[in-house]
Amino acid sequence: MLFDDGDEDEPLVPARHTLFPGQKPVQEWLKELERVKEDALAHPSKPRLTLQDVADRAMDSSFRGRLVPTSPRSIDACLRLGIDPASLRHIPLEAYAKWERDPELARLAYDSEESLRQTRVKNLLEERARLEEQGLSGQRRAKGPSQPGSPGPGGGALGQGVGQDATMDMVEREAKRLEVLRRRQERELQQMVAHEVARREQEQKAKAKIEALERRTEEQRKAREAAAEEWSRQQRDRALAKKQEEAEKERQDREQEAARHAREAATAAAEEEEAFKRRQMGYQK
């Protein structure tokens, strides 16, 4: 995902559904770079902005203008790799946080895009260095001795060569344009796949967290139910034990009462028998 790089007053906030929202279409920024290159070649005395200058400006959060190099070699590096220099702008983590509600997902999106951005900067700087080395090598070869028998200025062979060179240049530029489009499509597809993989991984992590929370909630519910059941069982056991204790006490009370009655009956019977004996002895006298 990338960010708007066109409106200077519009805040840098990521757009959710497109890779390059607000940026110019491929054909437009390619034509813009070629136009800037032609102007730079036509006015060599103008100050030139290199890719390193663009990379430095890209880190400046206060700079909201278009990131376009004016050095011909820097422009050639962008054209050869098919990289829009506007995509070099650094977007801070805070901008992703305004889009993503989940801080982890915001960090993941930031790390992914920042890694791609740094790779683009590195590849462009390396490509520009190669172009500069090729230019120096060509200058050294041009200073060497001319080959014997080569046609002089104004020769027919030279005129024919210029026409052929112009045709080849047009063919090469069209081939370059098609190659840029192909590379860009491949890169966008790779970014879309990487973003989708990261999004699915984050969704799986979030799903795993929810499932873990649901498991803990279910375990806590079961634990509460088990504790309530255990408390009820203990209450029932205590009630049963109390009932058994009361029944045993009642039985013992009945036994004690029966024993008391038996003792009283035995005492009464003994007293009555003793009284009967005394009456008999009185009658005998």
Coordinates of C-alpha atoms in Angstrom, one line a residue, residues 14-193:
P14 CA -2.9 5.5 3.7
A15 CA -5.7 4.5 1.3
R16 CA -7.1 1.1 2.1
H17 CA -8.1 -0.4 -1.2
T18 CA -5.4 0.6 -3.8
L19 CA -1.7 0.3 -4.0
F20 CA -0.9 3.7 -5.4
P21 CA -3.8 6.0 -4.7
G22 CA -3.5 9.6 -5.9
Q23 CA -0.3 8.9 -7.8
K24 CA 0.0 9.5 -11.6
P25 CA -0.7 6.6 -14.0
V26 CA 2.4 4.9 -15.4
Q27 CA 2.2 6.6 -18.8
E28 CA 2.0 10.0 -17.2
W29 CA 4.9 9.8 -14.8
L30 CA 7.0 8.1 -17.6
K31 CA 6.3 11.1 -19.9
E32 CA 7.0 13.5 -17.1
L33 CA 10.4 12.0 -16.4
E34 CA 11.3 12.0 -20.1
R35 CA 10.2 15.6 -20.4
V36 CA 12.3 16.6 -17.4
K37 CA 15.2 14.7 -18.9
E38 CA 14.9 16.5 -22.2
D39 CA 14.7 19.9 -20.4
A40 CA 17.8 19.0 -18.3
L41 CA 19.8 18.0 -21.4
A42 CA 18.7 21.2 -23.2
H43 CA 19.6 23.4 -20.2
P44 CA 22.8 21.8 -18.7
S45 CA 23.5 24.9 -16.5
K46 CA 20.3 24.4 -14.4
P47 CA 20.8 22.9 -10.9
R48 CA 20.2 19.2 -11.0
L49 CA 18.4 17.1 -8.4
T50 CA 19.9 13.6 -8.0
L51 CA 18.3 10.5 -6.6
Q52 CA 20.2 11.0 -3.4
D53 CA 18.6 14.4 -3.1
V54 CA 15.2 12.9 -3.8
A55 CA 15.8 10.2 -1.1
D56 CA 16.8 12.9 1.4
R57 CA 13.7 15.0 0.6
A58 CA 11.6 11.8 0.9
M59 CA 12.5 11.6 4.6
D60 CA 11.4 15.2 5.2
S61 CA 7.9 15.1 6.5
S62 CA 7.4 18.8 5.9
F63 CA 8.1 18.5 2.2
R64 CA 4.9 17.8 0.3
G65 CA 5.9 18.5 -3.3
R66 CA 6.5 16.0 -6.1
L67 CA 9.6 13.9 -5.8
V68 CA 11.1 14.2 -9.3
P69 CA 14.9 14.0 -10.0
T70 CA 16.3 16.3 -12.7
S71 CA 19.6 14.6 -13.2
P72 CA 19.5 12.6 -16.5
R73 CA 21.2 9.6 -15.0
S74 CA 18.9 9.6 -12.1
I75 CA 15.9 9.7 -14.4
D76 CA 17.4 6.9 -16.6
A77 CA 17.7 4.8 -13.4
C78 CA 14.0 5.3 -12.6
L79 CA 13.0 4.5 -16.2
R80 CA 15.2 1.4 -16.4
L81 CA 13.8 0.0 -13.1
G82 CA 10.3 1.2 -13.7
I83 CA 10.1 3.0 -10.3
D84 CA 8.1 6.1 -9.8
P85 CA 10.2 8.4 -7.7
A86 CA 7.0 9.5 -5.9
S87 CA 6.9 6.1 -4.3
L88 CA 10.1 6.9 -2.4
R89 CA 8.3 9.1 0.1
H90 CA 8.6 8.0 3.7
I91 CA 5.3 7.5 5.5
P92 CA 5.6 7.6 9.3
L93 CA 4.0 4.9 11.5
E94 CA 1.5 7.5 12.9
A95 CA -0.1 7.7 9.4
Y96 CA -0.7 3.9 9.4
A97 CA -2.2 4.2 12.9
K98 CA -4.8 6.5 11.6
W99 CA -5.9 3.8 9.2
E100 CA -5.5 0.6 11.1
R101 CA -7.4 0.2 14.4
D102 CA -5.1 -2.6 15.5
P103 CA -1.6 -1.3 16.5
E104 CA 0.0 -4.6 15.5
L105 CA -1.5 -4.5 12.0
A106 CA -0.4 -0.9 11.7
R107 CA 3.1 -1.8 12.6
L108 CA 3.0 -4.8 10.2
A109 CA 1.9 -2.6 7.3
Y110 CA 4.5 0.1 8.1
D111 CA 7.3 -2.4 8.3
S112 CA 6.3 -4.0 5.1
E113 CA 6.0 -0.8 3.1
E114 CA 9.1 0.8 4.6
S115 CA 11.1 -2.3 3.7
L116 CA 9.9 -2.0 0.1
R117 CA 10.6 1.7 0.0
Q118 CA 14.2 1.3 1.3
T119 CA 14.7 -1.5 -1.3
R120 CA 13.5 0.8 -4.1
V121 CA 15.9 3.6 -2.9
K122 CA 18.8 1.1 -2.7
N123 CA 18.1 -0.3 -6.2
L124 CA 17.8 3.1 -7.8
L125 CA 21.0 4.4 -6.2
E126 CA 22.9 1.3 -7.4
E127 CA 21.4 1.6 -10.9
R128 CA 22.5 5.3 -11.1
A129 CA 26.0 4.4 -10.0
R130 CA 26.1 1.7 -12.8
L131 CA 24.9 4.3 -15.4
E132 CA 27.5 6.8 -14.2
E133 CA 30.2 4.1 -14.5
Q134 CA 29.0 3.2 -18.0
G135 CA 29.1 6.9 -19.0
L136 CA 32.7 7.3 -17.8
S137 CA 33.7 4.2 -19.7
G138 CA 32.0 5.5 -22.8
Q139 CA 33.9 8.8 -22.5
R140 CA 37.2 7.0 -22.1
R141 CA 36.5 4.9 -25.2
A142 CA 35.4 8.1 -27.1
K143 CA 38.8 9.7 -26.4
G144 CA 40.7 6.8 -28.0
P145 CA 42.2 6.9 -31.5
S146 CA 39.6 6.9 -34.4
Q147 CA 39.5 3.8 -36.6
P148 CA 41.0 4.2 -40.1
G149 CA 38.6 4.4 -43.0
S150 CA 35.7 5.8 -40.9
P151 CA 33.5 8.2 -42.8
G152 CA 34.0 11.9 -42.2
P153 CA 31.3 14.5 -41.4
G154 CA 28.6 14.9 -44.0
G155 CA 29.3 11.4 -45.5
G156 CA 26.4 9.4 -46.9
A157 CA 27.1 6.6 -44.5
L158 CA 26.8 9.0 -41.5
G159 CA 23.5 10.3 -42.7
Q160 CA 22.1 6.9 -43.1
G161 CA 23.5 5.9 -39.7
V162 CA 21.7 8.9 -38.1
G163 CA 18.4 7.8 -39.6
Q164 CA 18.9 4.2 -38.4
D165 CA 19.9 5.5 -35.0
A166 CA 16.7 7.5 -34.7
T167 CA 14.6 4.5 -35.7
M168 CA 16.4 2.3 -33.2
D169 CA 16.0 4.9 -30.6
M170 CA 12.2 4.9 -31.0
V171 CA 12.1 1.1 -30.9
E172 CA 14.3 1.1 -27.8
R173 CA 12.2 3.7 -26.1
E174 CA 9.0 1.7 -26.8
A175 CA 10.6 -1.5 -25.6
K176 CA 11.7 0.3 -22.5
R177 CA 8.2 1.6 -21.9
L178 CA 6.7 -1.9 -22.2
E179 CA 9.4 -3.3 -19.9
V180 CA 8.6 -0.6 -17.4
L181 CA 5.0 -1.5 -17.5
R182 CA 5.7 -5.2 -17.1
R183 CA 8.0 -4.7 -14.2
R184 CA 5.6 -2.4 -12.5
Q185 CA 2.7 -4.9 -12.9
E186 CA 4.9 -7.7 -11.5
R187 CA 5.9 -5.5 -8.5
E188 CA 2.4 -4.4 -7.8
L189 CA 1.2 -8.0 -7.9
Q190 CA 4.0 -9.0 -5.5
Q191 CA 3.0 -6.2 -3.2
M192 CA -0.6 -7.2 -3.3
V193 CA 0.2 -10.8 -2.6

